[in-house]
Short mmCIF file of C-alpha atoms and ligand atoms in Angstrom, two decimals:
data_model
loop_
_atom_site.label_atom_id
_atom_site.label_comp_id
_atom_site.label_asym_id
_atom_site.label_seq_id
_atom_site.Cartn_x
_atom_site.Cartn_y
_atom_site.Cartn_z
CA UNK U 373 88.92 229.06 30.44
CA UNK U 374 85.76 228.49 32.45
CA UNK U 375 85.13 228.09 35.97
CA UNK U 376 81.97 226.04 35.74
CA UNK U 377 82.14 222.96 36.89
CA UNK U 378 81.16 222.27 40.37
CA UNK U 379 77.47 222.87 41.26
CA UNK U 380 75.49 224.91 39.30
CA UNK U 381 72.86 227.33 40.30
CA UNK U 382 69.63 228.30 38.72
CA UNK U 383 68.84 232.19 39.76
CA UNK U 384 66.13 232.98 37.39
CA UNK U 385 62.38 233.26 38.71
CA UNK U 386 61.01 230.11 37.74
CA UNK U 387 61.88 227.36 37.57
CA UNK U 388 64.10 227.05 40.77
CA UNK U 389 66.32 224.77 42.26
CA UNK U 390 64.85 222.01 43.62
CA UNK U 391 65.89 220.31 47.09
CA UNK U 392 67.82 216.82 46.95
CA UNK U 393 64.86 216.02 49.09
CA UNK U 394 62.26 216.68 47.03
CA UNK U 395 64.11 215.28 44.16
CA UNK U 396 64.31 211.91 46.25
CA UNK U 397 60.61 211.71 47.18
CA UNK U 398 59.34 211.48 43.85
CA UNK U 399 62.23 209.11 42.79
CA UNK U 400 59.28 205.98 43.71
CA UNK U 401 57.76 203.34 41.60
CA UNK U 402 54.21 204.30 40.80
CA UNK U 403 51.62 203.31 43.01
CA UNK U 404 47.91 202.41 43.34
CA UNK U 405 45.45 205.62 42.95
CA UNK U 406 42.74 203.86 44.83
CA UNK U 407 44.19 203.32 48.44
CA UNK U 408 47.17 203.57 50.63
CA UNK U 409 50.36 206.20 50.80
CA UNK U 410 48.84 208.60 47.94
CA UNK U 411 45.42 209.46 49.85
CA UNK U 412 47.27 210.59 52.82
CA UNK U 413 49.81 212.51 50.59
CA UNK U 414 46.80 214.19 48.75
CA UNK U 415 45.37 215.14 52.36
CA UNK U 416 48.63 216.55 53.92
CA UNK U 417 49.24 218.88 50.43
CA UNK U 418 45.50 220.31 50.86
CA UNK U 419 45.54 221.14 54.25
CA UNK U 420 49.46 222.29 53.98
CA UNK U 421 48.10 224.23 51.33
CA UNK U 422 45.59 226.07 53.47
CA UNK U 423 48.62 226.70 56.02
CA UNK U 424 50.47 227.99 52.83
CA UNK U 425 47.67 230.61 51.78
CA UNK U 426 46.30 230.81 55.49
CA UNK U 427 42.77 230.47 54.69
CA UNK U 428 40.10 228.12 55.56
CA UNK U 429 38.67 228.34 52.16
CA UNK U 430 38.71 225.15 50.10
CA UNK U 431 42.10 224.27 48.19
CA UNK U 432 42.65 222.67 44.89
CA UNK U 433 45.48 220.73 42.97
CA UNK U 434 45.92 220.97 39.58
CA UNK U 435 48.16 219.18 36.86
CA UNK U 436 48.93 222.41 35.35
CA UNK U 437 51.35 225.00 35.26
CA UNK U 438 50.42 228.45 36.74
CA UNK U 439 48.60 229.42 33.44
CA UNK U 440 46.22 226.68 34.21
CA UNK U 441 45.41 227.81 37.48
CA UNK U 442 44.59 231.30 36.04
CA UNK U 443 41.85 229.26 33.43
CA UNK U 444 40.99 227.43 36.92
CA UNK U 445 40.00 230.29 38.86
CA UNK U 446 38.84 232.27 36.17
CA UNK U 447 35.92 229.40 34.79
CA UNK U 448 34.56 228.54 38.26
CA UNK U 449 33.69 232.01 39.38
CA UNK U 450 32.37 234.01 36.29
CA UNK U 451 30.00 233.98 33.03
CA UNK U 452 30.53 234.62 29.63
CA UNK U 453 30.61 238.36 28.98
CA UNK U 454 31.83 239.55 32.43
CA UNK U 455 33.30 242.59 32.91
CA UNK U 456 37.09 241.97 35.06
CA UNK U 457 39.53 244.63 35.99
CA UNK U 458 43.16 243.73 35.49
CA UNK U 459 45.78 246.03 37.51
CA UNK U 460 49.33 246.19 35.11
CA UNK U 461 52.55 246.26 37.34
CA UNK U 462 54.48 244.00 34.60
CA UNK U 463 53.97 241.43 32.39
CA UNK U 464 51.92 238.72 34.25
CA UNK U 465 48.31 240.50 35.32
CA UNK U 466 48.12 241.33 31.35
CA UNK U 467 48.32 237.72 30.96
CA UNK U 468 45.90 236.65 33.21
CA UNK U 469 43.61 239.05 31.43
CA UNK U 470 44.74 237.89 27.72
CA UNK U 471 43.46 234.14 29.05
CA UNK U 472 40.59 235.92 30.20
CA UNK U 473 39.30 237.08 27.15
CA UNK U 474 39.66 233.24 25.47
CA UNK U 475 36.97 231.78 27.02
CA UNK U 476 34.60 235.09 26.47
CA UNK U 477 35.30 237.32 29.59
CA UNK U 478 35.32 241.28 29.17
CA UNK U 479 38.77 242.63 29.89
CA UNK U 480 39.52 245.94 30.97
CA UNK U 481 43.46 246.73 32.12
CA UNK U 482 43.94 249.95 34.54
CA UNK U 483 47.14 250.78 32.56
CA UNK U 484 49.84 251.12 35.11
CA UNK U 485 53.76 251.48 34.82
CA UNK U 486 56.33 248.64 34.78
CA UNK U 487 58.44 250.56 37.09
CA UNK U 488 55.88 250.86 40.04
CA UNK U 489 53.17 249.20 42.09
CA UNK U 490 49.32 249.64 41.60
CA UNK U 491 48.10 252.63 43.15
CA UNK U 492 45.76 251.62 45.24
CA UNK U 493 44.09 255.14 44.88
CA UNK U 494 43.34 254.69 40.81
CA UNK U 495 42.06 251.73 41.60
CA UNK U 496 39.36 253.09 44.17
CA UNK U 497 38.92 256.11 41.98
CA UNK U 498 37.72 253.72 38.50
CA UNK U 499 35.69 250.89 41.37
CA UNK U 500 33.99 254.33 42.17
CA UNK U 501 33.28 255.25 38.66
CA UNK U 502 31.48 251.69 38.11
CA UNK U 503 28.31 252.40 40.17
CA UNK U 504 26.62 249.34 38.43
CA UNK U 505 28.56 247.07 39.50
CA UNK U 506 29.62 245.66 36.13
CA UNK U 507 33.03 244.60 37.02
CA UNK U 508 32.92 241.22 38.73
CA UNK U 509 36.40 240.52 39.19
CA UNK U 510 39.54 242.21 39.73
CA UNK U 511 43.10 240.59 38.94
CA UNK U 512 46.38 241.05 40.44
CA UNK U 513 49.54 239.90 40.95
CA UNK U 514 51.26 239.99 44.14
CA UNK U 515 54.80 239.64 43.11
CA UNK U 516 55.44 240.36 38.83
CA UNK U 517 57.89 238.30 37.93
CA UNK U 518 58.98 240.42 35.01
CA UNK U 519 59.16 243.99 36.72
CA UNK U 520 59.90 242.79 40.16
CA UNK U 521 57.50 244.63 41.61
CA UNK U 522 55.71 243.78 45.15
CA UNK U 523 51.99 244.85 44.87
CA UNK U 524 50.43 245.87 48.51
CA UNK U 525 47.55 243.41 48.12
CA UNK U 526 45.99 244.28 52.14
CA UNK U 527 46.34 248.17 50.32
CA UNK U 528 44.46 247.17 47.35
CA UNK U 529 41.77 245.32 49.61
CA UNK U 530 41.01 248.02 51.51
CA UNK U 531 40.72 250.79 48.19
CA UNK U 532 37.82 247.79 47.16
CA UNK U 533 36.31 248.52 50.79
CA UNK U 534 36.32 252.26 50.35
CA UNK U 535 35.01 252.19 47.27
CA UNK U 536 32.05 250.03 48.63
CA UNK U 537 32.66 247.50 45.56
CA UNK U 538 31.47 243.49 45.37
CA UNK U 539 34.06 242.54 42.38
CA UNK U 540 35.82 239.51 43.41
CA UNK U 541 39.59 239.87 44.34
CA UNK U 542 41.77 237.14 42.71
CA UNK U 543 45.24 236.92 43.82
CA UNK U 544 48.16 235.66 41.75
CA UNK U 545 51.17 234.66 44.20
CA UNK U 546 52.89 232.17 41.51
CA UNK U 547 56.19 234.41 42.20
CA UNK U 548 55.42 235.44 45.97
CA UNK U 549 53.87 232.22 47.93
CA UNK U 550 55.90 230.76 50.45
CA UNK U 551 58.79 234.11 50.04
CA UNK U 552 57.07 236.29 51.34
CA UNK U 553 53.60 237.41 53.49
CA UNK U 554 50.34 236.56 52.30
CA UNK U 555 47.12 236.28 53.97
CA UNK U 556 44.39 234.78 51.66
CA UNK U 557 41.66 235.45 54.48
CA UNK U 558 43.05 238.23 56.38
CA UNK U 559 43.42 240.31 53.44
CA UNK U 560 40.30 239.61 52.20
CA UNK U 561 41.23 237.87 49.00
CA UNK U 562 38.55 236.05 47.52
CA UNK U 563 40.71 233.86 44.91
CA UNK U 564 44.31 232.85 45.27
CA UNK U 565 46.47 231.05 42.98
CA UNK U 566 50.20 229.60 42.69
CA UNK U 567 52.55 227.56 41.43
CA UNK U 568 55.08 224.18 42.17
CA UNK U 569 58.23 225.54 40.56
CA UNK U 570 59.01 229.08 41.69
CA UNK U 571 59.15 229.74 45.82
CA UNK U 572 58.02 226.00 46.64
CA UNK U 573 60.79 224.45 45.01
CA UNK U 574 59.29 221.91 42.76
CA UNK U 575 59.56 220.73 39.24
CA UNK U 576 56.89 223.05 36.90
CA UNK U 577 53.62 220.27 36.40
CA UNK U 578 51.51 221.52 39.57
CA UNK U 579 49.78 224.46 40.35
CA UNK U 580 46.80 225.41 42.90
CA UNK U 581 43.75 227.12 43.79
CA UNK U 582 42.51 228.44 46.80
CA UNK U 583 39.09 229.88 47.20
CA UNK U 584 36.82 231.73 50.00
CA UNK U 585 33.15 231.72 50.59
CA UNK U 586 32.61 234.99 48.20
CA UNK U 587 34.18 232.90 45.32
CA UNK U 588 32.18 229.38 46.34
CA UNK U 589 29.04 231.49 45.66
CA UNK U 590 30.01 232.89 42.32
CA UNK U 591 31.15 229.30 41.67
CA UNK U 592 27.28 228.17 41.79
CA UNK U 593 26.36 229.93 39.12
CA UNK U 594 29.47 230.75 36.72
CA UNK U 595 28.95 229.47 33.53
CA UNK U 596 32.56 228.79 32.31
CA UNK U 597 33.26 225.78 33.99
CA UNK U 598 35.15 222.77 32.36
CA UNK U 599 35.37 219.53 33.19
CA UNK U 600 38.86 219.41 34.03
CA UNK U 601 38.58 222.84 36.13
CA UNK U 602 34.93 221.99 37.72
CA UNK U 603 35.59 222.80 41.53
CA UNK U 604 32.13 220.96 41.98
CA UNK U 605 32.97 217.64 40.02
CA UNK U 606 37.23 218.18 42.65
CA UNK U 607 34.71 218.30 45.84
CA UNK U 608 33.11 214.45 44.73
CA UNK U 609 33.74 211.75 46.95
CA UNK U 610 36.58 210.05 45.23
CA UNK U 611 39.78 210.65 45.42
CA UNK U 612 40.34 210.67 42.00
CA UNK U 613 37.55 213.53 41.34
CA UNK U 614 40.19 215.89 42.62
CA UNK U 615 42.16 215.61 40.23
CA UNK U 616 40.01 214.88 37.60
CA UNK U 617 41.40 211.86 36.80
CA UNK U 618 44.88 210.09 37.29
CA UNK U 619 46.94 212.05 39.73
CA UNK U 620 49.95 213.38 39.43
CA UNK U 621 51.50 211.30 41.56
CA UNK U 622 55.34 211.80 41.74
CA UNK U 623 54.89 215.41 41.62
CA UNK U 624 52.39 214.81 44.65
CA UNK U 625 55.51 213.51 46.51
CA UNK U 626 57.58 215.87 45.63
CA UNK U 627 55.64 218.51 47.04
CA UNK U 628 54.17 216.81 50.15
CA UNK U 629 58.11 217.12 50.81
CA UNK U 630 58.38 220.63 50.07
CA UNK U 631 55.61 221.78 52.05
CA UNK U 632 57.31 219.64 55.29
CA UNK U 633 60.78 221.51 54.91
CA UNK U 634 58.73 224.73 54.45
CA UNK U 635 56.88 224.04 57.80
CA UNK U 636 60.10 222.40 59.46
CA UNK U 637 61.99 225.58 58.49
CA UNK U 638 58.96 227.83 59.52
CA UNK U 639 56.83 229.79 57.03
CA UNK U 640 58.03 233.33 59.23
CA UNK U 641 61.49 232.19 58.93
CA UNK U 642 61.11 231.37 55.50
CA UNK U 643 60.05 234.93 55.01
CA UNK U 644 62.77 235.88 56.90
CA UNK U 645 65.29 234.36 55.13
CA UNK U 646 63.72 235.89 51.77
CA UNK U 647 64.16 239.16 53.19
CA UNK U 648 67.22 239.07 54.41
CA UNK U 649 68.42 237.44 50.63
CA UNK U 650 66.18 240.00 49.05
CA UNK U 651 67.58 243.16 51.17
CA UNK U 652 71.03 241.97 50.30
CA UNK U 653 70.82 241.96 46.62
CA UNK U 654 69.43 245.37 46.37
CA UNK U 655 72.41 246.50 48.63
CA UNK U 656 74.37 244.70 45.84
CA UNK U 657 72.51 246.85 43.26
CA UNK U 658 72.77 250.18 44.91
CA UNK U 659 76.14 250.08 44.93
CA UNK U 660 76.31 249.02 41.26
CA UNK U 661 74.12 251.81 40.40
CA UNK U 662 76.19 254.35 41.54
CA UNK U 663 77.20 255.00 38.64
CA UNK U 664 77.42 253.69 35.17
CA UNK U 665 75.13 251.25 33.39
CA UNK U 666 73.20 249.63 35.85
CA UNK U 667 69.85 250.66 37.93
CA UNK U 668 66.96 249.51 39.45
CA UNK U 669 63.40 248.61 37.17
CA UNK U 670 61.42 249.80 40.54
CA UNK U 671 61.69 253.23 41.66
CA UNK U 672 59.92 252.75 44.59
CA UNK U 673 62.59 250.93 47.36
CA UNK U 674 59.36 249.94 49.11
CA UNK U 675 57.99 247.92 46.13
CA UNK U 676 60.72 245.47 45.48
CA UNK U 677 59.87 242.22 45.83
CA UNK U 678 62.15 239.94 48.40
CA UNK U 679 61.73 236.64 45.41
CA UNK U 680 63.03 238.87 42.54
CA UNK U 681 65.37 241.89 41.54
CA UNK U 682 64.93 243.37 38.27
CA UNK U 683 67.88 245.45 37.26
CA UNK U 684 67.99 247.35 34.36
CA UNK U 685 71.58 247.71 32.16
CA UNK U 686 71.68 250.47 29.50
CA UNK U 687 73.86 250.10 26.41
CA UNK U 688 75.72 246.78 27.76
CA UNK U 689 75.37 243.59 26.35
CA UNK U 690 73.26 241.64 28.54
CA UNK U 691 73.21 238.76 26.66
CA UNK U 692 77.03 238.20 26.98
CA UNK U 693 76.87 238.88 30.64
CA UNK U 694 74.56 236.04 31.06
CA UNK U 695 76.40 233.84 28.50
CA UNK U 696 79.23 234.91 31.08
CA UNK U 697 77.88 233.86 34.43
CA UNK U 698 76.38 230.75 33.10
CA UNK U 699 79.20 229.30 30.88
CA UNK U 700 82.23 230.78 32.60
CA UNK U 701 80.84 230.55 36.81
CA UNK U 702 77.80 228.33 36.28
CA UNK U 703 75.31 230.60 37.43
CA UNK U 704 71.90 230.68 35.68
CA UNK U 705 70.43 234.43 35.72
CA UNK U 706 67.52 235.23 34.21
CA UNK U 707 67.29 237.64 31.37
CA UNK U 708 64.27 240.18 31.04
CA UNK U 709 61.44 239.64 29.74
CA UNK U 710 57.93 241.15 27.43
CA UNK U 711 58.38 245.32 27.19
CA UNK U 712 61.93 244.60 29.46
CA UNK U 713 63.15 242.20 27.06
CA UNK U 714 67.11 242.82 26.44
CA UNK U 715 67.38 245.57 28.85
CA UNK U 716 68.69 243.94 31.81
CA UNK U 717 68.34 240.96 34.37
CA UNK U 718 66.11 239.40 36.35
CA UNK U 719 67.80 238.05 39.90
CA UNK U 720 66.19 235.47 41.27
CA UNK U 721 66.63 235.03 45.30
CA UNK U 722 63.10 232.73 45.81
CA UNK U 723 62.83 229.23 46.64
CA UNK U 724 65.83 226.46 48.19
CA UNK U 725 68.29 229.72 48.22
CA UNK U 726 70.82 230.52 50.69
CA UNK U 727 73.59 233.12 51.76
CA UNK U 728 76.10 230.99 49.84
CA UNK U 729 73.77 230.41 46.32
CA UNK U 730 72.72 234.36 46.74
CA UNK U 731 76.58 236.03 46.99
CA UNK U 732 78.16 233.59 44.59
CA UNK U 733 75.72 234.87 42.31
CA UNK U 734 75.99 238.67 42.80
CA UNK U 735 79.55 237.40 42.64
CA UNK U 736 79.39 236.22 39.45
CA UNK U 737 77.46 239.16 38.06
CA UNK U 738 80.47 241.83 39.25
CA UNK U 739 83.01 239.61 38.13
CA UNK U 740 81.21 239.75 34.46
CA UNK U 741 80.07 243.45 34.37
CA UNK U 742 84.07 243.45 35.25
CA UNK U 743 85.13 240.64 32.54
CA UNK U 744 82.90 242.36 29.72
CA UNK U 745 84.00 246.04 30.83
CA UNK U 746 80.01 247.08 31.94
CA UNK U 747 80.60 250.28 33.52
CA UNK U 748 79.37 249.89 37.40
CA UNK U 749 79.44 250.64 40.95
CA UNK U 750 82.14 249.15 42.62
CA UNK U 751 81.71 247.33 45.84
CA UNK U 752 78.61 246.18 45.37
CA UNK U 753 79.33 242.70 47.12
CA UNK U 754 81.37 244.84 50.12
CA UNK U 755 77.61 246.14 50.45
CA UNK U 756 75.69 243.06 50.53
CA UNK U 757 78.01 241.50 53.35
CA UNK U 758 78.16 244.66 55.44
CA UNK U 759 74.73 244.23 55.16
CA UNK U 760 73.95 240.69 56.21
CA UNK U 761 76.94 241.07 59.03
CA UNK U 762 74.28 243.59 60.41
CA UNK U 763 71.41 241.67 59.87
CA UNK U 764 72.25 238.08 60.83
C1 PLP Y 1793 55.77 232.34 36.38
C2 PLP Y 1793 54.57 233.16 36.61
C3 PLP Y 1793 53.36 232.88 35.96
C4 PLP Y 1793 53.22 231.82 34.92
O1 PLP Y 1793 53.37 230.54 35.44
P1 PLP Y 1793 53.50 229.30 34.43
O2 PLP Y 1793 53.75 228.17 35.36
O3 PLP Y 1793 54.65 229.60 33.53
O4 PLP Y 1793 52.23 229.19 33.70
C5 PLP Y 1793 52.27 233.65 36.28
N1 PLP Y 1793 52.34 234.64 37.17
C6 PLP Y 1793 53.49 234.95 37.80
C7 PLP Y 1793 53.53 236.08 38.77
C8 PLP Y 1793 54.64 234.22 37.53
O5 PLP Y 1793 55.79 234.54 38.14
#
């Protein structure tokens, strides 16, 4: 017997559900590239992308997925043989730094834990150490999707301060960007990245780039730039220079309407509701972890990330519990992933997600650690209402 039909939900961190809306903006015949609707789309998504970041620095649209926005920033700021820093919370800053090393860049990773943030202390302690100056970029993510971890990037900006060092700071909010706070210029970040399908609720095919003054200047005289990349060939006079080419023009739609329900709804209130969604699940999970299987990947309370909770389940079958919220309730939940892989679950909260999408899901995942006999916590959903009741 299965429960499933009826609207399903996708809970894993990317992709994410997509508004109706959204969905029905790009639902258009293709349309001239030269003149007319598409140039004012293209203007509203760059400057909505500045809003987004909150910067003033320039902002760029790729046809890419977020792995070509980490080649994008990457290529226009450094040269062949460059020292960068990447800080490990997780899976994704490693990856950053594996596409790093492609094109000819000198990787070094300050090892760090899956269960835990940077420290922004190690990092000022090895910026110290490098009284040449040989690193020229550091990489971070804000949010890792696989550990669920929520990096303090204003922390990390001010242990580059103290340290007195001029490395670049490139910022990866692919899992983080319209869930939670970021401040491009605030903070200091010289580099910021993100992408379509993960907290700004479009199909995967775009991703963006935003970039300061400090990173304009490195741009003049890196010496990995590509064609397709080139932030110089995007700033030409065209409109199809920035995109290098045809744009992407349904997907342009698509988010020109995301980016108006995120401003409609209010980027604070956005992060609100995030919050609130996030705090809620990890009520959920206390509870659960009481005793048995279950626990949380972070240790730290204060690093968990409002888009993602990654819960770790010893000696269960995790695979059947997913199997079990997906074809028995309809529920999508993401399984873990790189060093986590088969040891728990990834729940995603991030994007078009609201109280209803969020407790049918914990739901789900109580009624199958009950179905498959996972030992647990009981009350975990008790938890995450007594919670919102508060809250709302
Ligand atoms: C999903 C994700 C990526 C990779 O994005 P793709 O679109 O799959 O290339 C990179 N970094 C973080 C933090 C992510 O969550």
């Amino acid at each position: 017997m299965t429960l499933r039909n009826g609207k399903e939900f996708l809970m894993i961190p990317g992709p994410t559900n997509v508004p109706d809306e959204v969905l029905r903006a790009m639902h258009r015949p293709a349309i001239d590239i030269y003149e007319g609707p598409l140039l004012e789309a293209t203007e509203y998504c760059q400057h909505g992308l500045k809003r987004l970041f909150r910067t003033e620095g320039k902002t760029y649209i790729y046809a890419a997925n977020g792995h070509g926005a980490w080649d994008a920033a990457l290529c226009n700021t450094l040269k062949r043989g460059d020292k960068i820093l990447v800080l490990e919370s997780g899976r994704f800053a490693l990856g950053w730094g594996e596409a790093a090393s492609v094109p000819g860049l000198n990787v070094e990773v300050l090892a760090g834990s899956w269960e835990e943030g940077v420290d922004p202390a190690r990092l000022e302690d090895r910026l110290k150490q490098d009284a040449a100056h040989d690193i020229k970029a550091i990489l971070v993510v804000q949010v890792d999707t696989a550990s669920g971890v929520w990096n303090d990037i204003a922390g990390l900006r001010k242990a580059i301060d103290a340290a007195g060092h001029p490395a670049l700071f490139m910022v990866d909010t692919i899992a983080s960007l319209g869930c939670l706070p970021f401040e491009m210029d605030a903070w200091g970040v010289d580099v910021a990245l993100t992408g379509s399908q993960k907290g700004l609720m479009c199909p995967p095919g775009l991703s963006f780039v935003a970039a300061g003054p400090k990173a304009d200047k490195a741009h003049e005289t890196a010496d990995l730039r590509t064609n397709y990349t080139d932030w110089t060939f995007r700033q030409g006079p065209e409109h199809y220079e920035k995109y290098c080419g045809t744009p992407p023009e349904h997907l342009l739609f698509g988010f020109r309407r995301a980016l108006e329900l995120l401003f409609e709804e209010g980027l604070e209130r956005v992060w609100h509701r995030h919050a609130l969604l996030g705090e809620a699940t990890r009520r959920a999970v206390a509870e659960w972890s009481r005793e048995g299987a279950v626990r949380f990947n972070i240790t730290d309370p204060h690093a968990r990330a409002n888009s993602v909770t990654v819960v770790r389940i010893e000696e269960a079958d995790v695979a059947a519990l997913r199997t079990f919220t997906k074809e028995v309730c309809g529920v999508t939940i993401g399984g873990t992933i790189g060093d986590l892989s088969g040891k728990g679950i990834r729940i995603a909260h991030m994007g078009h997600v609201n109280a209803v999408m969020l407790l049918g899901t914990l739901s789900a995942i109580e009624l199958g650690f009950r179905k498959l006999g996972i030992p647990h916590g009981r009350g975990g959903i008790e938890a995450a209402m007594d919670y919102l009741a508060g809250a709302l």
